[in-house]
CSV table of C-alpha atoms and ligand atoms in Angstrom, one decimal:
chain,number,residue,atom,x,y,z
A,1,ASP,CA,-16.5,22.8,6.3
A,2,GLU,CA,-18.8,21.6,9.2
A,3,ASP,CA,-21.5,20.0,6.9
A,4,ARG,CA,-18.8,18.1,4.8
A,5,ASP,CA,-17.4,16.7,8.1
A,6,ALA,CA,-20.7,15.7,9.8
A,7,LEU,CA,-20.9,12.0,10.8
A,8,TYR,CA,-23.2,10.0,8.6
A,9,TYR,CA,-25.1,7.2,10.3
A,10,ASP,CA,-25.6,4.1,8.2
A,11,THR,CA,-24.2,0.6,7.8
A,12,PHE,CA,-21.9,-0.9,5.3
A,13,PRO,CA,-23.2,-3.6,2.7
A,14,ASP,CA,-23.5,-7.1,4.5
A,15,ASP,CA,-20.5,-8.7,2.9
A,16,PHE,CA,-18.2,-5.7,3.5
A,17,LYS,CA,-14.6,-7.0,4.3
A,18,TRP,CA,-13.1,-5.6,7.5
A,19,SER,CA,-9.5,-6.2,7.5
A,20,SER,CA,-6.2,-5.0,9.0
A,21,ALA,CA,-2.7,-5.2,7.5
A,22,THR,CA,0.9,-5.8,8.2
A,23,SER,CA,4.0,-6.9,6.0
A,24,SER,CA,6.6,-9.4,6.3
A,25,TYR,CA,9.8,-7.3,7.0
A,26,GLN,CA,7.9,-5.0,9.3
A,27,ILE,CA,6.7,-7.6,11.7
A,28,GLU,CA,8.3,-11.0,11.1
A,29,GLY,CA,11.8,-10.8,12.3
A,30,ALA,CA,13.8,-14.0,12.2
A,31,TRP,CA,15.6,-12.5,9.4
A,32,ASN,CA,18.1,-15.4,8.8
A,33,GLU,CA,16.2,-18.3,10.6
A,34,ASP,CA,15.2,-21.6,9.2
A,35,GLY,CA,16.9,-21.0,5.7
A,36,LYS,CA,15.6,-17.6,5.0
A,37,GLY,CA,17.9,-15.7,2.5
A,38,PRO,CA,18.7,-11.9,2.9
A,39,SER,CA,16.5,-9.3,1.3
A,40,ILE,CA,17.5,-5.7,0.2
A,41,TRP,CA,15.9,-4.6,3.4
A,42,ASP,CA,18.2,-6.7,5.4
A,43,THR,CA,21.2,-5.3,3.7
A,44,PHE,CA,19.9,-1.8,3.8
A,45,CYS,CA,19.5,-1.8,7.6
A,46,HIS,CA,22.7,-3.9,8.4
A,47,GLU,CA,24.8,-1.3,6.4
A,48,GLY,CA,23.8,1.6,8.6
A,49,GLY,CA,23.2,5.2,8.0
A,50,HIS,CA,19.8,4.8,6.2
A,51,VAL,CA,17.3,4.1,9.1
A,52,TYR,CA,16.6,6.1,12.3
A,53,GLU,CA,19.1,5.2,14.9
A,54,ASN,CA,20.1,2.3,12.7
A,55,HIS,CA,17.0,0.3,13.6
A,56,THR,CA,16.5,-3.0,11.8
A,57,GLY,CA,13.8,-5.6,11.2
A,58,ASP,CA,16.1,-8.4,12.6
A,59,VAL,CA,13.6,-9.1,15.3
A,60,ALA,CA,10.8,-6.6,14.6
A,61,CYS,CA,7.4,-7.8,16.3
A,62,ASP,CA,8.8,-11.3,16.4
A,63,SER,CA,5.7,-12.4,14.5
A,64,TYR,CA,7.5,-15.3,12.9
A,65,HIS,CA,7.3,-16.8,16.4
A,66,LYS,CA,4.2,-15.0,17.8
A,67,TYR,CA,1.8,-15.4,14.8
A,68,LYS,CA,-0.7,-17.3,16.9
A,69,GLU,CA,-0.9,-14.5,19.5
A,70,ASP,CA,-1.3,-12.0,16.5
A,71,ILE,CA,-4.1,-14.0,15.3
A,72,ALA,CA,-5.9,-14.1,18.5
A,73,LEU,CA,-5.8,-10.3,18.6
A,74,MET,CA,-7.3,-10.2,15.1
A,75,ALA,CA,-10.0,-12.7,16.4
A,76,ASN,CA,-10.9,-10.2,19.2
A,77,LEU,CA,-11.2,-7.4,16.7
A,78,GLY,CA,-13.7,-9.5,14.8
A,79,LEU,CA,-11.9,-9.2,11.5
A,80,LYS,CA,-13.1,-11.0,8.5
A,81,ASN,CA,-9.9,-10.6,6.7
A,82,TYR,CA,-6.1,-10.4,7.4
A,83,ARG,CA,-3.7,-8.6,4.9
A,84,PHE,CA,-0.1,-9.8,5.2
A,85,SER,CA,2.9,-10.3,2.9
A,86,ILE,CA,5.0,-13.2,1.9
A,87,ALA,CA,8.8,-12.6,2.3
A,88,TRP,CA,10.0,-13.8,-1.3
A,89,SER,CA,13.4,-14.9,0.3
A,90,ARG,CA,11.8,-16.8,3.0
A,91,VAL,CA,10.3,-19.2,0.5
A,92,LEU,CA,13.1,-18.8,-2.2
A,93,PRO,CA,16.3,-17.8,-0.5
A,94,THR,CA,18.2,-16.7,-3.6
A,95,GLY,CA,14.8,-15.4,-5.2
A,96,LYS,CA,15.2,-18.1,-7.9
A,97,ILE,CA,12.7,-21.1,-8.2
A,98,ASP,CA,15.5,-23.7,-7.8
A,99,SER,CA,16.1,-22.6,-4.2
A,100,VAL,CA,12.7,-23.7,-2.6
A,101,ASN,CA,12.9,-23.5,1.3
A,102,GLU,CA,10.2,-25.8,2.8
A,103,ASP,CA,10.6,-24.4,6.2
A,104,GLY,CA,9.5,-21.0,4.8
A,105,ILE,CA,6.5,-22.5,3.0
A,106,ALA,CA,5.6,-24.3,6.3
A,107,TYR,CA,5.6,-20.9,8.0
A,108,TYR,CA,3.0,-19.5,5.8
A,109,ASN,CA,1.0,-22.7,5.7
A,110,ASN,CA,0.8,-22.4,9.5
A,111,VAL,CA,-0.3,-18.6,9.4
A,112,ILE,CA,-3.0,-19.5,6.8
A,113,ASP,CA,-4.4,-22.4,8.5
A,114,GLU,CA,-4.4,-20.4,11.9
A,115,LEU,CA,-6.3,-17.7,10.3
A,116,LEU,CA,-8.8,-20.0,8.6
A,117,ASP,CA,-9.3,-21.7,12.0
A,118,ASN,CA,-10.3,-18.5,13.4
A,119,GLY,CA,-12.7,-17.6,10.6
A,120,ILE,CA,-10.4,-15.0,9.1
A,121,ASP,CA,-9.7,-15.0,5.3
A,122,PRO,CA,-6.1,-14.1,4.2
A,123,MET,CA,-5.5,-11.3,1.8
A,124,VAL,CA,-1.9,-12.0,0.5
A,125,THR,CA,0.6,-9.6,-0.8
A,126,LEU,CA,3.3,-11.1,-2.9
A,127,TYR,CA,5.6,-8.3,-2.8
A,128,HIS,CA,6.0,-5.6,0.0
A,129,TRP,CA,9.4,-4.3,-0.8
A,130,ASP,CA,11.7,-7.2,0.4
A,131,LEU,CA,13.3,-8.3,-2.7
A,132,PRO,CA,15.8,-11.1,-2.4
A,133,GLN,CA,19.3,-9.7,-2.3
A,134,GLY,CA,20.5,-12.2,-4.7
A,135,LEU,CA,18.3,-10.8,-7.6
A,136,HIS,CA,19.5,-7.4,-6.9
A,137,ASP,CA,23.2,-8.6,-6.9
A,138,ASP,CA,22.8,-10.8,-10.0
A,139,TYR,CA,21.2,-8.3,-12.4
A,140,GLY,CA,20.1,-5.2,-10.6
A,141,GLY,CA,16.7,-6.5,-9.5
A,142,TRP,CA,13.7,-4.3,-10.5
A,143,MET,CA,16.1,-2.3,-12.9
A,144,ASN,CA,16.4,-5.5,-15.2
A,145,GLU,CA,13.5,-7.1,-17.1
A,146,SER,CA,15.0,-10.4,-16.1
A,147,ILE,CA,13.0,-9.9,-12.9
A,148,ILE,CA,9.8,-10.4,-14.7
A,149,ASN,CA,10.3,-14.1,-15.1
A,150,ASP,CA,11.7,-14.6,-11.7
A,151,PHE,CA,8.7,-12.9,-10.2
A,152,ASN,CA,6.3,-15.1,-12.2
A,153,ASP,CA,8.2,-18.2,-11.0
A,154,TYR,CA,7.7,-16.9,-7.4
A,155,ALA,CA,4.1,-16.0,-7.9
A,156,LYS,CA,3.3,-19.4,-9.6
A,157,LEU,CA,4.9,-21.2,-6.4
A,158,CYS,CA,2.7,-19.2,-4.1
A,159,PHE,CA,-0.4,-20.1,-6.1
A,160,GLU,CA,0.6,-23.7,-6.1
A,161,ARG,CA,1.4,-24.0,-2.5
A,162,PHE,CA,-1.1,-21.6,-0.9
A,163,GLY,CA,-3.9,-20.9,-3.6
A,164,ASP,CA,-6.1,-23.7,-2.2
A,165,ARG,CA,-6.7,-21.6,0.8
A,166,VAL,CA,-5.7,-18.0,-0.4
A,167,LYS,CA,-8.5,-16.4,-2.6
A,168,PHE,CA,-7.4,-12.8,-2.6
A,169,TRP,CA,-3.9,-12.0,-4.1
A,170,ILE,CA,-2.1,-8.5,-4.3
A,171,THR,CA,0.8,-8.7,-6.5
A,172,PHE,CA,2.6,-5.5,-5.5
A,173,ASN,CA,2.2,-3.1,-2.7
A,174,GLU,CA,2.8,0.5,-3.8
A,175,PRO,CA,4.9,0.4,-7.0
A,176,TRP,CA,5.1,4.2,-6.8
A,177,ILE,CA,7.1,3.9,-3.5
A,178,VAL,CA,9.2,1.1,-4.8
A,179,ALA,CA,10.2,3.2,-7.9
A,180,LEU,CA,10.6,6.5,-6.4
A,181,LEU,CA,11.9,5.9,-2.7
A,182,GLY,CA,14.1,3.0,-3.8
A,183,TYR,CA,15.5,4.3,-7.0
A,184,GLU,CA,15.0,8.0,-7.3
A,185,SER,CA,15.6,9.5,-3.8
A,186,GLY,CA,17.2,6.3,-2.4
A,187,VAL,CA,15.6,6.7,1.1
A,188,PHE,CA,14.4,3.1,0.9
A,189,ALA,CA,16.2,-0.1,0.0
A,190,PRO,CA,18.1,-0.6,-2.2
A,191,GLY,CA,19.0,3.0,-1.7
A,192,ILE,CA,19.8,4.0,-5.5
A,193,ASN,CA,19.7,7.8,-6.0
A,194,GLU,CA,19.2,8.1,-9.8
A,195,PRO,CA,16.5,10.5,-10.8
A,196,GLY,CA,15.7,10.6,-14.5
A,197,THR,CA,15.1,7.4,-16.3
A,198,ILE,CA,15.6,4.6,-13.8
A,199,PRO,CA,12.6,5.0,-11.7
A,200,TYR,CA,10.6,4.7,-14.9
A,201,VAL,CA,12.4,1.6,-15.9
A,202,VAL,CA,11.6,0.1,-12.6
A,203,GLY,CA,8.0,1.1,-12.8
A,204,HIS,CA,7.9,-0.6,-16.4
A,205,ASN,CA,9.3,-3.8,-15.1
A,206,LEU,CA,6.8,-3.8,-12.1
A,207,ILE,CA,3.9,-3.3,-14.6
A,208,LYS,CA,5.1,-6.1,-16.7
A,209,SER,CA,5.8,-8.4,-13.8
A,210,HIS,CA,2.2,-7.7,-12.5
A,211,ALA,CA,0.8,-8.5,-15.9
A,212,GLU,CA,2.6,-11.6,-16.2
A,213,ALA,CA,1.5,-13.0,-12.7
A,214,TRP,CA,-2.0,-12.0,-13.4
A,215,HIS,CA,-2.1,-14.1,-16.6
A,216,THR,CA,-0.3,-16.9,-14.8
A,217,TYR,CA,-3.1,-16.9,-12.4
A,218,ASP,CA,-5.8,-16.3,-15.0
A,219,ASP,CA,-4.5,-19.1,-17.3
A,220,GLN,CA,-3.6,-21.8,-14.8
A,221,PHE,CA,-5.1,-21.3,-11.4
A,222,ARG,CA,-8.4,-19.2,-11.5
A,223,SER,CA,-10.7,-21.9,-12.8
A,224,VAL,CA,-9.9,-24.3,-10.0
A,225,GLN,CA,-9.0,-22.0,-7.3
A,226,LYS,CA,-11.6,-19.3,-7.9
A,227,GLY,CA,-9.8,-16.3,-6.4
A,228,VAL,CA,-9.1,-12.8,-7.4
A,229,ILE,CA,-5.8,-11.0,-8.0
A,230,GLY,CA,-5.1,-7.2,-8.2
A,231,ILE,CA,-2.4,-4.8,-7.2
A,232,THR,CA,-2.4,-2.1,-4.5
A,233,LEU,CA,-1.6,1.5,-5.6
A,234,ASN,CA,-1.0,4.6,-3.1
A,235,SER,CA,-1.8,8.0,-3.5
A,236,ASP,CA,-2.7,11.2,-1.4
A,237,TRP,CA,-5.8,12.9,-2.9
A,238,SER,CA,-4.9,16.0,-4.7
A,239,GLU,CA,-7.7,18.6,-4.1
A,240,PRO,CA,-8.0,21.5,-6.5
A,241,HIS,CA,-7.3,24.5,-4.4
A,242,ASP,CA,-10.1,26.3,-6.1
A,243,ARG,CA,-12.7,24.0,-7.6
A,244,LYS,CA,-14.2,26.9,-9.8
A,245,ASN,CA,-10.7,27.5,-11.5
A,246,TYR,CA,-10.4,25.0,-14.2
A,247,LYS,CA,-6.6,25.3,-14.2
A,248,HIS,CA,-6.6,23.8,-10.7
A,249,ILE,CA,-8.8,21.1,-11.8
A,250,PHE,CA,-6.2,20.2,-14.6
A,251,ALA,CA,-3.6,20.5,-11.9
A,252,SER,CA,-5.4,17.8,-9.6
A,253,GLU,CA,-5.9,15.5,-12.7
A,254,ARG,CA,-2.2,15.8,-13.6
A,255,ALA,CA,-1.1,14.9,-10.1
A,256,MET,CA,-3.5,11.9,-9.9
A,257,GLN,CA,-2.4,10.6,-13.3
A,258,PHE,CA,1.3,10.8,-12.3
A,259,SER,CA,0.4,8.9,-9.1
A,260,LEU,CA,-2.3,6.5,-9.4
A,261,GLY,CA,-2.4,6.8,-13.2
A,262,TRP,CA,1.3,5.7,-13.7
A,263,PHE,CA,0.3,2.1,-12.8
A,264,GLY,CA,-3.6,2.2,-12.8
A,265,HIS,CA,-4.0,3.5,-16.4
A,266,PRO,CA,-1.9,0.6,-17.9
A,267,ILE,CA,-3.6,-2.0,-15.7
A,268,TYR,CA,-7.2,-0.8,-15.4
A,269,LYS,CA,-7.7,1.3,-18.5
A,270,ASN,CA,-6.1,0.7,-21.7
A,271,GLY,CA,-2.7,-1.0,-21.3
A,272,ASP,CA,-0.7,2.2,-21.6
A,273,TYR,CA,0.5,5.2,-19.5
A,274,PRO,CA,-1.8,8.2,-19.1
A,275,GLU,CA,-1.6,10.7,-21.9
A,276,ILE,CA,-0.4,13.5,-19.7
A,277,MET,CA,2.6,11.4,-18.4
A,278,LYS,CA,3.5,10.5,-22.0
A,279,THR,CA,3.3,13.9,-23.4
A,280,LYS,CA,4.7,15.9,-20.5
A,281,ILE,CA,7.8,13.5,-19.9
A,282,ALA,CA,8.4,13.4,-23.7
A,283,GLU,CA,8.2,17.4,-23.8
A,284,ILE,CA,10.3,17.9,-20.8
A,285,SER,CA,12.8,15.2,-21.9
A,286,ALA,CA,13.3,17.0,-25.2
A,287,GLY,CA,13.8,20.3,-23.3
A,288,GLN,CA,16.5,18.7,-21.5
A,289,GLY,CA,18.3,18.0,-24.7
A,290,LEU,CA,17.6,14.2,-24.6
A,291,PRO,CA,17.1,12.2,-27.7
A,292,GLN,CA,14.2,10.3,-26.5
A,293,SER,CA,11.6,10.3,-23.6
A,294,ARG,CA,12.7,9.2,-20.3
A,295,LEU,CA,9.5,7.3,-19.9
A,296,PRO,CA,9.8,3.8,-21.7
A,297,GLU,CA,7.1,2.7,-24.3
A,298,PHE,CA,5.2,-0.4,-24.3
A,299,THR,CA,4.9,-2.2,-27.6
A,300,GLU,CA,1.4,-2.8,-29.0
A,301,GLU,CA,1.6,-6.5,-27.9
A,302,GLU,CA,2.6,-5.5,-24.5
A,303,LYS,CA,-0.4,-3.1,-24.0
A,304,VAL,CA,-2.8,-5.9,-25.1
A,305,PHE,CA,-1.2,-8.1,-22.6
A,306,ILE,CA,-1.3,-5.6,-19.7
A,307,ASN,CA,-4.8,-4.1,-20.3
A,308,HIS,CA,-7.3,-5.3,-17.7
A,309,THR,CA,-5.1,-7.4,-15.7
A,310,GLY,CA,-6.6,-6.4,-12.4
A,311,ASP,CA,-9.7,-8.0,-10.7
A,312,PHE,CA,-10.0,-5.3,-8.1
A,313,PHE,CA,-8.2,-2.0,-7.3
A,314,GLY,CA,-6.4,-2.0,-4.0
A,315,LEU,CA,-6.0,1.6,-2.5
A,316,ASN,CA,-3.5,2.6,0.2
A,317,HIS,CA,-4.4,6.1,1.3
A,318,TYR,CA,-3.3,8.3,4.3
A,319,SER,CA,-3.5,12.1,3.5
A,320,THR,CA,-4.5,14.9,1.2
A,321,ASN,CA,-2.7,17.9,-0.6
A,322,TYR,CA,-4.2,21.1,-2.1
A,323,VAL,CA,-2.9,21.6,-5.5
A,324,VAL,CA,-2.7,24.6,-8.1
A,325,ASN,CA,-1.5,24.8,-11.6
A,326,PRO,CA,2.3,25.3,-12.4
A,327,THR,CA,3.1,28.5,-13.9
A,328,ASN,CA,5.7,27.0,-16.3
A,329,GLU,CA,7.5,23.6,-17.0
A,330,ASN,CA,10.8,23.3,-15.3
A,331,TYR,CA,13.7,21.6,-17.0
A,332,GLU,CA,16.4,22.0,-14.3
A,333,LEU,CA,16.6,18.6,-12.5
A,334,PRO,CA,15.5,15.6,-14.8
A,335,GLY,CA,13.3,13.3,-12.9
A,336,TYR,CA,9.7,12.6,-11.5
A,337,TRP,CA,10.0,15.1,-8.7
A,338,GLY,CA,12.8,17.3,-10.3
A,339,SER,CA,10.8,18.3,-13.4
A,340,ASP,CA,7.9,15.8,-14.3
A,341,VAL,CA,5.1,16.1,-11.9
A,342,ASN,CA,5.4,19.9,-11.5
A,343,VAL,CA,2.2,20.5,-9.7
A,344,PRO,CA,2.8,22.8,-6.6
A,345,SER,CA,1.0,21.1,-3.6
A,346,TRP,CA,0.8,21.6,0.2
A,347,LYS,CA,-1.0,20.7,3.3
A,348,GLU,CA,-2.8,23.3,5.4
A,349,GLU,CA,-1.1,24.6,8.5
A,350,SER,CA,-4.4,24.0,10.3
A,351,TRP,CA,-4.7,20.3,9.6
A,352,PRO,CA,-3.5,18.3,12.5
A,353,GLN,CA,-0.1,16.7,12.3
A,354,SER,CA,0.7,13.1,12.8
A,355,ALA,CA,4.1,11.6,14.0
A,356,SER,CA,5.1,11.2,10.2
A,357,SER,CA,6.0,14.4,8.3
A,358,TRP,CA,4.2,13.4,5.2
A,359,LEU,CA,0.7,12.5,7.0
A,360,LYS,CA,-1.9,14.9,8.0
A,361,PRO,CA,-5.3,13.7,8.6
A,362,VAL,CA,-8.0,15.0,6.1
A,363,PRO,CA,-10.8,12.5,6.4
A,364,TRP,CA,-13.0,13.9,3.5
A,365,GLY,CA,-9.9,13.1,0.9
A,366,ILE,CA,-10.6,9.4,1.0
A,367,ARG,CA,-14.2,10.0,-0.1
A,368,GLN,CA,-12.9,12.1,-3.0
A,369,ILE,CA,-10.1,9.5,-4.1
A,370,LEU,CA,-12.6,6.6,-4.0
A,371,VAL,CA,-14.9,8.3,-6.3
A,372,TRP,CA,-12.3,9.4,-8.5
A,373,ILE,CA,-11.1,5.7,-8.8
A,374,HIS,CA,-14.8,4.6,-9.4
A,375,ASN,CA,-15.1,7.2,-12.2
A,376,GLU,CA,-11.7,6.7,-13.9
A,377,TYR,CA,-11.7,2.9,-13.8
A,378,ASP,CA,-15.2,2.2,-14.9
A,379,GLY,CA,-16.8,1.3,-11.5
A,380,ILE,CA,-14.2,-1.4,-10.6
A,381,ASP,CA,-14.4,-3.0,-7.2
A,382,SER,CA,-12.1,-1.2,-4.9
A,383,TYR,CA,-10.6,-2.2,-1.6
A,384,VAL,CA,-9.0,0.0,0.9
A,385,THR,CA,-5.9,-2.0,1.6
A,386,GLU,CA,-4.3,0.5,3.9
A,387,ASN,CA,-5.3,3.5,5.9
A,388,GLY,CA,-4.1,4.6,9.2
A,389,VAL,CA,-2.1,7.4,11.2
A,390,SER,CA,1.1,7.4,13.2
A,391,THR,CA,1.7,8.4,16.8
A,392,HIS,CA,5.1,9.1,18.6
A,393,ASP,CA,7.1,6.5,20.2
A,394,VAL,CA,5.6,6.8,23.6
A,395,TYR,CA,3.7,4.3,25.7
A,396,ASP,CA,0.0,5.5,25.5
A,397,LEU,CA,-2.9,3.0,25.1
A,398,SER,CA,-5.5,5.7,25.0
A,399,ASP,CA,-4.7,6.7,21.4
A,400,GLU,CA,-7.6,9.4,20.7
A,401,GLU,CA,-5.8,10.9,17.5
A,402,ARG,CA,-5.9,7.2,16.0
A,403,MET,CA,-9.6,6.8,17.2
A,404,LYS,CA,-10.6,10.0,15.6
A,405,TYR,CA,-8.7,9.1,12.5
A,406,TYR,CA,-10.2,5.7,12.0
A,407,LYS,CA,-13.7,6.9,12.9
A,408,SER,CA,-13.8,9.8,10.5
A,409,TYR,CA,-12.0,8.0,7.6
A,410,ILE,CA,-14.1,5.0,7.8
A,411,ASN,CA,-17.3,7.3,7.9
A,412,GLU,CA,-16.1,9.0,4.7
A,413,VAL,CA,-15.6,5.6,3.1
A,414,LEU,CA,-19.2,4.9,4.0
A,415,LYS,CA,-20.4,8.2,2.4
A,416,ALA,CA,-18.4,7.3,-0.8
A,417,ILE,CA,-20.3,4.0,-0.9
A,418,LYS,CA,-23.8,5.0,0.2
A,419,LEU,CA,-24.0,8.7,-1.1
A,420,ASP,CA,-21.6,8.7,-4.1
A,421,GLY,CA,-22.1,4.8,-5.3
A,422,ALA,CA,-18.4,4.0,-5.1
A,423,ASN,CA,-17.9,0.2,-5.5
A,424,CYS,CA,-15.7,-0.2,-2.4
A,425,LYS,CA,-15.9,-3.7,-0.8
A,426,GLY,CA,-13.5,-3.6,2.1
A,427,TYR,CA,-11.6,-1.5,4.4
A,428,THR,CA,-8.2,-2.4,5.9
A,429,ALA,CA,-6.6,-0.6,8.8
A,430,TRP,CA,-3.0,-0.1,9.0
A,431,SER,CA,-1.7,-1.5,11.2
A,432,LEU,CA,-2.6,-4.5,13.4
A,433,LEU,CA,0.6,-3.8,15.4
A,434,ASP,CA,3.2,-1.2,16.0
A,435,ASN,CA,6.1,-2.3,13.7
A,436,PHE,CA,9.3,-1.4,11.8
A,437,GLU,CA,8.2,1.7,10.0
A,438,TRP,CA,10.9,1.6,7.3
A,439,ALA,CA,13.5,4.6,7.3
A,440,ALA,CA,11.8,5.9,10.6
A,441,GLY,CA,12.5,2.6,12.3
A,442,TYR,CA,10.4,2.1,15.5
A,443,SER,CA,10.1,5.9,16.0
A,444,GLU,CA,6.6,6.1,14.6
A,445,ARG,CA,3.9,3.9,15.6
A,446,PHE,CA,0.9,3.0,13.4
A,447,GLY,CA,-0.5,0.0,15.5
A,448,MET,CA,-3.8,-0.7,17.0
A,449,HIS,CA,-1.8,-2.8,19.5
A,450,TYR,CA,1.2,-1.4,21.4
A,451,VAL,CA,4.5,-3.4,21.1
A,452,ASP,CA,7.2,-3.0,23.6
A,453,PHE,CA,10.4,-3.3,21.4
A,454,SER,CA,12.7,-3.0,24.3
A,455,ASP,CA,11.3,-6.4,25.8
A,456,ASP,CA,12.9,-9.5,24.1
A,457,ASP,CA,9.4,-11.0,24.3
A,458,ARG,CA,7.9,-8.1,22.4
A,459,PRO,CA,4.6,-8.1,24.4
A,460,ARG,CA,1.5,-6.7,22.8
A,461,GLU,CA,-1.2,-4.6,24.4
A,462,VAL,CA,-4.6,-3.4,23.3
A,463,LYS,CA,-4.9,0.3,22.5
A,464,ASP,CA,-8.4,2.1,22.6
A,465,SER,CA,-8.3,2.4,18.7
A,466,ALA,CA,-8.7,-1.4,18.6
A,467,LYS,CA,-11.8,-1.4,20.7
A,468,LEU,CA,-13.2,1.3,18.6
A,469,TYR,CA,-12.4,-0.5,15.3
A,470,ALA,CA,-14.0,-3.8,16.9
A,471,ASP,CA,-17.2,-1.7,17.6
A,472,ILE,CA,-17.3,-0.4,14.1
A,473,ILE,CA,-17.0,-3.9,12.7
A,474,ALA,CA,-19.5,-5.5,15.2
A,475,ASP,CA,-22.1,-2.7,14.1
A,476,ASN,CA,-21.0,-3.0,10.5
A,477,GLY,CA,-20.9,0.9,10.6
A,478,PHE,CA,-22.3,3.6,12.5
A,479,ILE,CA,-25.5,3.2,14.4
A,480,GLU,CA,-26.9,6.4,15.9
A,481,ASP,CA,-27.8,5.3,19.4
A,482,ASN,CA,-24.7,3.6,20.3
A,483,THR,CA,-23.7,6.5,22.5
A,484,SER,CA,-22.3,4.5,25.4
A,485,ARG,CA,-19.4,2.9,23.6
A,486,SER,CA,-16.0,3.6,22.3
A,487,LEU,CA,-17.5,5.0,19.1
A,488,VAL,CA,-18.0,8.4,21.1
A,489,VAL,CA,-14.6,10.1,20.6
A,490,GLU,CA,-14.3,13.6,22.3
A,491,GLY,CA,-14.3,16.4,19.7
A,492,SER,CA,-15.3,14.4,16.7
B,1,PNW,C1,2.9,2.5,3.3
B,1,PNW,N1,5.0,8.5,1.9
B,1,PNW,O1,4.1,3.2,3.0
B,1,PNW,C2,3.3,1.1,3.4
B,1,PNW,O2,2.7,0.4,2.4
B,1,PNW,C3,3.5,0.4,4.7
B,1,PNW,O3,4.4,-0.5,4.7
B,1,PNW,C4,3.8,1.7,5.7
B,1,PNW,O4,4.2,1.1,7.0
B,1,PNW,C5,2.7,2.6,5.8
B,1,PNW,O5,2.3,3.1,4.6
B,1,PNW,C6,2.9,3.8,6.6
B,1,PNW,O6,4.1,4.4,6.2
B,1,PNW,C7,4.2,4.5,2.6
B,1,PNW,O7,6.0,8.9,2.2
B,1,PNW,C8,5.4,5.0,3.0
B,1,PNW,O8,4.1,9.2,1.4
B,1,PNW,C9,5.7,6.4,2.7
B,1,PNW,C10,4.7,7.1,2.3
B,1,PNW,C11,3.5,6.7,1.9
B,1,PNW,C12,3.2,5.3,2.1
């Protein structure tokens, strides 16, 4: 649809937060240096057989040693913010509060101070998937509710040590991925393949851990430190294949509630799971001959405790699917994907393909999902905490696909704000650097800077997409007569 895709010229609100993101395991390396304990991703990679060509994050981008260089790249982009994560087992090697590693604390203090010296405000994620191995070994990590207390101790330590300078906290990155890829399909660490109940138990413990940490901040730190704390959820947009068919609208709503709603509904809406998840999983569980629903329940007290424990909504978004209604429920394979979501979905052949199988650019989808969040969660402040695209593992600094992706997606964010009234307050490009792309190892590159992983020194080089992003930031949006600069991308 040509009209829908037309570039819209306007600028973002003055205080719009331009950011870029990375995560600890994907960039730091130094996996066992200066007292760091092992995480489930160290174990998963070292075990072999899980990651493309058995790549590991042992060295990754070596940002543990090269953070000053990275921050210089950010300054060149004109970033106002930088989103990174803390490796729990670098500050608490066993995961437990009695194991504080001062060298690990010093590393993050250095990063934070260097950022502030460059006029860049940190956005800190407490958990981006690298659980201390000790907690998995002791009691099964996220599968056990003992984790709630340990996560709260860790969060409190971070507020105490870093909260004088960090004013933007994200408890979890993508609990949906943690629960499903870690515990249902097992393609991510800890590699558990138990569809049915366990992923929902993991989700339950993630939500309770989030709420506990939010209350700790709210009760003990907010009045002095004056920051905000929320969570980052991920989802594709589910577009009804035919918007005039009410069944397709239901299908879209079911898909959105099973993805964003699973975590968003308890935290931002009413303390409990979406009705559609509760009724469908109960009905399907009964059909599977189970005595009770595979989805756990919150007590009334827990619902009150969880409700409204997010100061903002963090969104990671990459792609879109068309959806239609299911013809009937399916009881064959108990599990989120096996039986519960049950919304047929696909990506169009004609949409371009990135280097990641699951990622096809559909720029108008980000506008739809931002509006959905705005309407569903009562106009809450939202931040795009990740958005970006992968290219193949080739040396290429003129990354036109990525330029096109950023330009068109950022323009759709602008439309969501200016034309639809969505309260979106910031945009974060994934990623600052090419890095360790989880099970895909180094075979997929998401960076605005090229990293040579075959060189011990891990040299960085600027790609054209970085120049484009710097221009958009400098203009605070899209200015019509800037025709001579990188904003002009062929064919967009
Ligand atoms: C996010 N999927 O993960 C993560 O937050 C980043 O660490 C990661 O590098 C980035 O997106 C790119 O993959 C996802 O399969 C991983 O749909 C997989 C999916 C989505 C997001």
